[in-house]
Rosetta silent file (secondary structure, phi, psi, omega in degrees, C-alpha in Angstrom):
SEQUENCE: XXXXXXXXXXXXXXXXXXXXXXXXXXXXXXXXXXXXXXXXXXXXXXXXXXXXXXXXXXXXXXXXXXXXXXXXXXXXXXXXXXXXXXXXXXXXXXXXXXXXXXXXXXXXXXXXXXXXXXXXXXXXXXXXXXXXXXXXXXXXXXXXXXXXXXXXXXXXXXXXXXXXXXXXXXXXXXXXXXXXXXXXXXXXXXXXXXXXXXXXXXXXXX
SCORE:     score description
SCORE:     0.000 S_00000001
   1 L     0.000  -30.867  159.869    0.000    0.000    0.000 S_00000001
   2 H   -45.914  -12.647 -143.662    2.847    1.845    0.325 S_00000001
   3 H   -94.094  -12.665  142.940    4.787    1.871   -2.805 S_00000001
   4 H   -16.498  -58.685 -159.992    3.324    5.959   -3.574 S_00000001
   5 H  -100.098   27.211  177.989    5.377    6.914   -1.559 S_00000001
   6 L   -78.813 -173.651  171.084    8.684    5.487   -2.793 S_00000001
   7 L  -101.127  122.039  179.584   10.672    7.345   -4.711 S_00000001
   8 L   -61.046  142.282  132.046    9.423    7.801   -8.853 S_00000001
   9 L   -69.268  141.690  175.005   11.725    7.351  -11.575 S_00000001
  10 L  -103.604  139.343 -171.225   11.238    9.312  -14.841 S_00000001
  11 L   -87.854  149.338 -170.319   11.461    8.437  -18.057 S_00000001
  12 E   -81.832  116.137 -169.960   14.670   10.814  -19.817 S_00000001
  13 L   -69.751   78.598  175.986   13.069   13.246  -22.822 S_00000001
  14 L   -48.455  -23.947 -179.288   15.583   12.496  -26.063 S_00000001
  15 L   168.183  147.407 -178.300   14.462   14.615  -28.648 S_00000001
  16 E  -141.692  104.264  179.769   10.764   16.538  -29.423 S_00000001
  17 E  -101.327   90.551  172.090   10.382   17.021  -33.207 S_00000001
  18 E   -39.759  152.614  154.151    7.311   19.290  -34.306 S_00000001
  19 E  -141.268  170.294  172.805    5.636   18.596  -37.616 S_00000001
  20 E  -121.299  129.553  167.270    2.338   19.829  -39.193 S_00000001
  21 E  -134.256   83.623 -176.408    0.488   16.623  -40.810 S_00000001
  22 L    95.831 -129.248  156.197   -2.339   17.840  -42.662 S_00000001
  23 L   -90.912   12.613 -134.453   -4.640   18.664  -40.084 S_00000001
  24 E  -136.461  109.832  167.959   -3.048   17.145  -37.460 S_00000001
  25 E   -81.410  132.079 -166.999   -0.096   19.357  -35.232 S_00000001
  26 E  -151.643  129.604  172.879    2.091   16.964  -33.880 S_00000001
  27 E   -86.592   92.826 -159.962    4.769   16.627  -31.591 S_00000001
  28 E  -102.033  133.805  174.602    7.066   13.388  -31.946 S_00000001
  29 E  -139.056  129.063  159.360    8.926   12.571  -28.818 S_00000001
  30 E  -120.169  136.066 -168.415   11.332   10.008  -27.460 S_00000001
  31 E  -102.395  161.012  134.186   11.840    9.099  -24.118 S_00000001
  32 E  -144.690 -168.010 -141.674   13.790    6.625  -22.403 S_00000001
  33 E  -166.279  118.616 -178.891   14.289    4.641  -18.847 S_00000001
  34 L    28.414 -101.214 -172.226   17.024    2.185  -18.431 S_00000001
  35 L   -91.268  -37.674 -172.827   16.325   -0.813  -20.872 S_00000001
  36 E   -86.563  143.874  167.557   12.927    1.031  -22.464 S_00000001
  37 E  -118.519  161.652 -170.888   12.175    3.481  -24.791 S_00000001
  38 E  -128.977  147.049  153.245    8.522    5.158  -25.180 S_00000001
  39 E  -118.455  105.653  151.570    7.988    6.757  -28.466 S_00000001
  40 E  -147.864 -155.296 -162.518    5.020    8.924  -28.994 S_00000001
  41 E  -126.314  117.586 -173.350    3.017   11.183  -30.903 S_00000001
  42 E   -88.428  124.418 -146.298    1.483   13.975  -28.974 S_00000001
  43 E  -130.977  134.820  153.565   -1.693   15.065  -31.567 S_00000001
  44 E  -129.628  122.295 -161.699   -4.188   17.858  -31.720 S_00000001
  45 E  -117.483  134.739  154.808   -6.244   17.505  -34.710 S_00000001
  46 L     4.378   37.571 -154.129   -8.375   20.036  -36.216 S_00000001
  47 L   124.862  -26.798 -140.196  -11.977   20.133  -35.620 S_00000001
  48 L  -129.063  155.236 -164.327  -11.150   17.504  -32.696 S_00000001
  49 L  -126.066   32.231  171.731  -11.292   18.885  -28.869 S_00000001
  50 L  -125.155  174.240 -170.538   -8.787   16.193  -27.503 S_00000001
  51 E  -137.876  115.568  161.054   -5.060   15.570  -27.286 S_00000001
  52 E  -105.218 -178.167 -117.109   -3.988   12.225  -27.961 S_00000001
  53 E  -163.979   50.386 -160.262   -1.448   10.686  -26.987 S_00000001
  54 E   -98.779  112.401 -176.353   -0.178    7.695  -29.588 S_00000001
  55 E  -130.807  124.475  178.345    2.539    5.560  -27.835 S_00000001
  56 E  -105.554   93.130  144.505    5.086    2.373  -29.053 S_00000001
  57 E   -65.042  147.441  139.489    7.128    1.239  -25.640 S_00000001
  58 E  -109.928  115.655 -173.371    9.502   -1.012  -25.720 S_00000001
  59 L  -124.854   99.105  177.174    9.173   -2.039  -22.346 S_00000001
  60 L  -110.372   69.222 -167.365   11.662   -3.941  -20.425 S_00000001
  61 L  -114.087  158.574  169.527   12.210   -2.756  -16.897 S_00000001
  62 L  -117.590  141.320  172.635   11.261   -5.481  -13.906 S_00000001
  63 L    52.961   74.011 -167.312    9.122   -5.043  -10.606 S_00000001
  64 E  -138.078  118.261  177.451    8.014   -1.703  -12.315 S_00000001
  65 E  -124.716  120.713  153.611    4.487   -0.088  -12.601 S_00000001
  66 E   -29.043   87.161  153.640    4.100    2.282  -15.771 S_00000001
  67 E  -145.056  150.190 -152.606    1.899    5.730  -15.324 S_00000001
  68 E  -122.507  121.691 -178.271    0.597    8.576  -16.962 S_00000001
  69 E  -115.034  102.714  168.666   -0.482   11.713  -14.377 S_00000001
  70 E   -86.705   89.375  171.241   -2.871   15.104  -15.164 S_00000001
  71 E   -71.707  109.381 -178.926   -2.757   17.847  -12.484 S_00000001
  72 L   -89.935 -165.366 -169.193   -6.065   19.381  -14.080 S_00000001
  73 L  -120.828   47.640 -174.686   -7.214   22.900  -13.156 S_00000001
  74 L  -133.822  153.894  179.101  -10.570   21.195  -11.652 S_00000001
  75 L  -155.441  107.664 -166.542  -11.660   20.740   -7.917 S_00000001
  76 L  -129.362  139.964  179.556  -14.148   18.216   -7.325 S_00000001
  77 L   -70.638  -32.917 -172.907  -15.682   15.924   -4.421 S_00000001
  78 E  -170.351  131.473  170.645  -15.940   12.590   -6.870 S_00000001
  79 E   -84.184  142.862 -159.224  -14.874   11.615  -10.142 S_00000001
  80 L   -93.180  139.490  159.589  -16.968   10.045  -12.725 S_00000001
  81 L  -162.442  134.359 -177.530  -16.187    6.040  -14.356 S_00000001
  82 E   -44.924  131.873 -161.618  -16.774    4.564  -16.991 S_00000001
  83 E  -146.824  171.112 -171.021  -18.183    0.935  -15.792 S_00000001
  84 L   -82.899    3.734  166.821  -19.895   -2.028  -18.202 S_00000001
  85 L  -147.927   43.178  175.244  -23.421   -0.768  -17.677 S_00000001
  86 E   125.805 -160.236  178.391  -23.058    2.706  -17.435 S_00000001
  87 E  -116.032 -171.580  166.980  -20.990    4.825  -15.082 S_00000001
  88 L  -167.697  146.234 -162.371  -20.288    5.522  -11.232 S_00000001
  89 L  -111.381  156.719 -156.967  -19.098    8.116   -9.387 S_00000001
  90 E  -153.092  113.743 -165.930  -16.434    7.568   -6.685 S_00000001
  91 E   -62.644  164.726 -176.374  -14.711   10.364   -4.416 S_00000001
  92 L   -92.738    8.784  173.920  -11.083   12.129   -4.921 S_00000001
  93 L  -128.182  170.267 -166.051  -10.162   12.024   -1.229 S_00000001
  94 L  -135.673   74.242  165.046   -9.019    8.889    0.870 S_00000001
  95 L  -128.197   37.533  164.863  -10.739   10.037    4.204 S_00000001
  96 L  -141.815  163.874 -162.663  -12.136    6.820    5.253 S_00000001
  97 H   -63.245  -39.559 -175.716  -10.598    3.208    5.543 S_00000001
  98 H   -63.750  -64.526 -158.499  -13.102    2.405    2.325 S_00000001
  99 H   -66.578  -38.165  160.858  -12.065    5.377    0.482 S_00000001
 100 H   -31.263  -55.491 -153.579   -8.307    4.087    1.468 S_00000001
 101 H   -77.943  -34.946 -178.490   -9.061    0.448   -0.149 S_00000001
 102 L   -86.532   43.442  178.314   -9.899    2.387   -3.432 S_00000001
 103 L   -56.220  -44.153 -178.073   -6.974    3.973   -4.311 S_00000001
 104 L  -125.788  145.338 -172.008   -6.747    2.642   -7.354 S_00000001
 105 L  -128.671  174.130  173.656  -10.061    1.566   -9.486 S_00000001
 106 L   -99.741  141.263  162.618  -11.457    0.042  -12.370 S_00000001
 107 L  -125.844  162.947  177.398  -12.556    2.034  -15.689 S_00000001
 108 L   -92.558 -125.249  169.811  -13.370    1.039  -19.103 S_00000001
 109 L   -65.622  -18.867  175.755  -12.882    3.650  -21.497 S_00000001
 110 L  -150.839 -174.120  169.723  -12.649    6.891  -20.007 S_00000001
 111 L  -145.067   39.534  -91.691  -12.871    8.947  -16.467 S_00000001
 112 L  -128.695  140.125 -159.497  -13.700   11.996  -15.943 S_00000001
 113 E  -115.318  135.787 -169.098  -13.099   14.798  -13.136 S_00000001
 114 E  -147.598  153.913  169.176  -15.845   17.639  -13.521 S_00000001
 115 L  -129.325 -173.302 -158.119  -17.040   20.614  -11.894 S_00000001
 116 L   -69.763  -22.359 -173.846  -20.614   22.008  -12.381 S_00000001
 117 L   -99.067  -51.530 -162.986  -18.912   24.455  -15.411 S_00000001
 118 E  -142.515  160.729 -169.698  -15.848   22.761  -17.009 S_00000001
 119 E  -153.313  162.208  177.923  -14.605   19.123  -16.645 S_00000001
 120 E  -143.182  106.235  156.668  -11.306   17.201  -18.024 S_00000001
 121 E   -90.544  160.209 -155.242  -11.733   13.449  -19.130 S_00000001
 122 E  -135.604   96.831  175.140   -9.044   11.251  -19.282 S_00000001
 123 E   -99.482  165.745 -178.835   -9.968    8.321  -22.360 S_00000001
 124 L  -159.260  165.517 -160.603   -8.011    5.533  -23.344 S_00000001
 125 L  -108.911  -10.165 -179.944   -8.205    2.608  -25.792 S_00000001
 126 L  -135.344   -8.539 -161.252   -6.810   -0.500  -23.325 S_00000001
 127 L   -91.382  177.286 -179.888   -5.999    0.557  -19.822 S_00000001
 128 L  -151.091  -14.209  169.426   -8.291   -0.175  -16.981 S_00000001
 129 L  -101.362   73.273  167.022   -6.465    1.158  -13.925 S_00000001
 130 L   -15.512  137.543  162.189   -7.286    4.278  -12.374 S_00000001
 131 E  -177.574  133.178  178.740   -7.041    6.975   -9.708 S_00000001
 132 E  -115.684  102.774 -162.839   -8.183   10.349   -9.010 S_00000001
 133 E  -128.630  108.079  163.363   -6.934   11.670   -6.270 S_00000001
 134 L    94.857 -120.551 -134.352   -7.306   15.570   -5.279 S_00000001
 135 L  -132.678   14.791 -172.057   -7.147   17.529   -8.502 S_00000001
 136 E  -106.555  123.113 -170.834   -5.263   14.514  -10.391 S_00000001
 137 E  -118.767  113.019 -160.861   -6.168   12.399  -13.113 S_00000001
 138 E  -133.873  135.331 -168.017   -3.686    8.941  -13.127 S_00000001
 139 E  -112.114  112.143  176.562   -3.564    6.435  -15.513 S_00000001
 140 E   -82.102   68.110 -111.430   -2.167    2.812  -15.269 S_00000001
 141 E   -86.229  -57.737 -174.007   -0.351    2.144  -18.404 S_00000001
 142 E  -141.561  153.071  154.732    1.288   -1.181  -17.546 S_00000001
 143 E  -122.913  122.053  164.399    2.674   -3.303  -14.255 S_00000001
 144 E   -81.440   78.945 -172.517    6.064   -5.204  -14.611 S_00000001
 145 L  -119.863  155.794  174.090    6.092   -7.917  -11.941 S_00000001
 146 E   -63.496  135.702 -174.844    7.408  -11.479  -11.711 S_00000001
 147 L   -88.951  140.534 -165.482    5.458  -14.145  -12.638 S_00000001
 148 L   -52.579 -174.582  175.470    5.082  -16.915   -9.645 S_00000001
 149 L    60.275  167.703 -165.144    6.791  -19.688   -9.585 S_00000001
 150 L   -10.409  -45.410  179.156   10.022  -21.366  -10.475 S_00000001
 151 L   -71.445  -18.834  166.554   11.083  -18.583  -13.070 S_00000001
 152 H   -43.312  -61.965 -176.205   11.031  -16.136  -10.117 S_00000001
 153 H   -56.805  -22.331 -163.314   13.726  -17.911   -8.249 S_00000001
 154 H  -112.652   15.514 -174.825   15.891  -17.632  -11.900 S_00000001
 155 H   -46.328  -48.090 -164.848   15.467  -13.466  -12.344 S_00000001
 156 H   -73.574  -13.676  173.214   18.740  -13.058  -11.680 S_00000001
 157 H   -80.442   11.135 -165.789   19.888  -15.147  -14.715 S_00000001
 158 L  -114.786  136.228  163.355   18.452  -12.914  -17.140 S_00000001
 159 L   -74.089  175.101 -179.190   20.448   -9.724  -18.167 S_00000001
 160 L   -64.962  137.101 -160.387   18.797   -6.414  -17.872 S_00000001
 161 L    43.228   15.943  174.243   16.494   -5.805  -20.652 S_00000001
 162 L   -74.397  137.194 -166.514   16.439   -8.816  -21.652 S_00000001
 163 L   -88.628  -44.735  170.602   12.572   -9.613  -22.968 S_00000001
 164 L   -97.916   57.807  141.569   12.411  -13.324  -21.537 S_00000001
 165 L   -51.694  120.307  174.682   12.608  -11.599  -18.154 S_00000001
 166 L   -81.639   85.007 -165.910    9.718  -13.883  -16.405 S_00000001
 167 E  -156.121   94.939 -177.317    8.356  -10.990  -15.664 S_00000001
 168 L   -26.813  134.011 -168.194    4.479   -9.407  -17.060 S_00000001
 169 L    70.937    5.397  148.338    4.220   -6.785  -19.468 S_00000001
 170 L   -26.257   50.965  175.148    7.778   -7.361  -20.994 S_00000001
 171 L  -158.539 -157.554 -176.217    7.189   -6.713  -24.602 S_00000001
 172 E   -84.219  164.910 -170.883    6.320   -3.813  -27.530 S_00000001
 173 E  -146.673  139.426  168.451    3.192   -2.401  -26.266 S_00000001
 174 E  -146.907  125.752 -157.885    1.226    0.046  -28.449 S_00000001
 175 E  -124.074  171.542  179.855   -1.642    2.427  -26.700 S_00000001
 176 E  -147.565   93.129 -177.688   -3.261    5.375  -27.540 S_00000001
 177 L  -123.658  147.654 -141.528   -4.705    7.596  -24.543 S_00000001
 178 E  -123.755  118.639 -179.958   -6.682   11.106  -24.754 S_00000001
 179 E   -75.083  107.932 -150.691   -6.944   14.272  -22.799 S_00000001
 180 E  -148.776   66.479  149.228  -10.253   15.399  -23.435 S_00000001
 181 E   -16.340  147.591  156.179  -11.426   19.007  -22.044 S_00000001
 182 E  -176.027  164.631  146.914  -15.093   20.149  -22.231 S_00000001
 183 E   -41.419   81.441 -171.671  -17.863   21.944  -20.604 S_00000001
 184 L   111.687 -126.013  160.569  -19.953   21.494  -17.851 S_00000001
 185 L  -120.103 -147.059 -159.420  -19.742   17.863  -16.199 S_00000001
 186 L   -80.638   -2.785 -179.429  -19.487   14.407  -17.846 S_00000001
 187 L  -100.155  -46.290  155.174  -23.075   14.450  -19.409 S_00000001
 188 L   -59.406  -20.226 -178.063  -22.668   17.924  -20.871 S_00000001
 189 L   -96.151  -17.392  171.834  -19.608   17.279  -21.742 S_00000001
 190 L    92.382    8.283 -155.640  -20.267   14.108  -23.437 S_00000001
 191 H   -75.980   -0.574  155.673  -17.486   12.112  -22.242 S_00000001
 192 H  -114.779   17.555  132.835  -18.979    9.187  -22.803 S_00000001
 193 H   -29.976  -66.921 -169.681  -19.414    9.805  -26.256 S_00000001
 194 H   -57.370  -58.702 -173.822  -15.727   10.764  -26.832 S_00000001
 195 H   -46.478  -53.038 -178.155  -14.971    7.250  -25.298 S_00000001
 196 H   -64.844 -105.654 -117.694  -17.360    5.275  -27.219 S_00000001
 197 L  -125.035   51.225  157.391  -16.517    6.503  -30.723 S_00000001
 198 L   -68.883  118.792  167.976  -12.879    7.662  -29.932 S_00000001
 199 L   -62.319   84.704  175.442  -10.663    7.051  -33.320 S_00000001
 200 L  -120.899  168.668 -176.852   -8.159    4.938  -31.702 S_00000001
 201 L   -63.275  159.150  179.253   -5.157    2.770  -33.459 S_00000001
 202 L   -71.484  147.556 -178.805   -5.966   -1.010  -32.305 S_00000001
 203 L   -74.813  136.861  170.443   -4.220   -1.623  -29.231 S_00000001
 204 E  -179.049  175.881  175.189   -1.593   -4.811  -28.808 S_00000001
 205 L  -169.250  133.110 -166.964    1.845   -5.666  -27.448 S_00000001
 206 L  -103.444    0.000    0.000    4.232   -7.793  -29.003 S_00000001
């Protein structure tokens, strides 16, 4: 329950190339983090009132958890999520043992932190692990942990970055997740429209 409060590692920025494509302004940047590299393509499209987010990892780091964090400009009591028959709202503070247990939650496609005038959702095309905490929108792109059993005991026999690390989420990974401003809260704002019929590349990891 603890492991917040370790200390984060960052992934290292390598180069940020602008382009214009079309309609589409786009920022290509690569990062990397020991053995991994992230590539993506930071997108604002014309006509479109989100910022994606199109990313190709290579990801080999071990006993590692992956995430992408939005300090919005929003200040809210409970955050909105996306759920398989509709949505449910769930508060941004941890001031009861319950509220504690939920640190981190389940979402489909999107989440969204709203106030009665402006709101910020936070969609995606694969992830499912959440948290909204204060004024913070956190995403759980992948966790890198050992897989039980025998191969555990043989970690150390692998070199670093090596891909048959016995160890989950080891591979190419390719995601696409969306910042998505609007108006009002999550009903006015539509957000679960934007989720639903989101353009996104198919999701997979290799």
């Amino acid at each position: 329950m603890d492991y917040a409060e370790q200390t984060p590692r960052y992934f290292e920025l390598v180069s940020a190339t602008p382009r214009v494509d079309g309609p589409r302004a786009v920022m290509d940047q690569i990062y990397r983090l020991g053995a991994s590299e992230l590539r993506q393509e930071i997108a604002l499209t014309a006509g479109s009132p989100r910022l994606d987010f199109i990313s190709q990892l290579r990801w080999r780091e071990p006993r590692a958890m992956l995430r992408a964090s939005f300090p919005v400009a929003v200040h809210a009591e409970d955050a909105t999520f996306e759920i398989q028959f509709g949505h449910i709202r769930r508060p941004t503070h941890r001031n009861t043992t319950w509220d504690l247990a939920r640190d981190e939650v389940m979402a489909h496609k999107w989440a969204d932190l709203s106030q009665r005038d402006y709101g910020v959702a936070l969609l995606n095309d694969c992830k499912y692990g959440h948290k909204v905490k204060g004024n913070t929108i956190d995403l759980n792109l992948l966790r890198s942990v050992p897989y039980p059993g025998p191969g555990l005991w043989r970690m150390r026999a692998w070199w670093p970055g090596s891909r048959t690390m016995p160890t989950t989420d080891q591979c190419d990974h390719i995601f696409t997740y969306s910042l998505y401003p609007h108006p009002g809260d999550h009903v006015e704002g539509r957000s679960s429209r934007q989720g639903t019929r989101s353009t996104f590349p198919s999701a997979s990891c290799r």
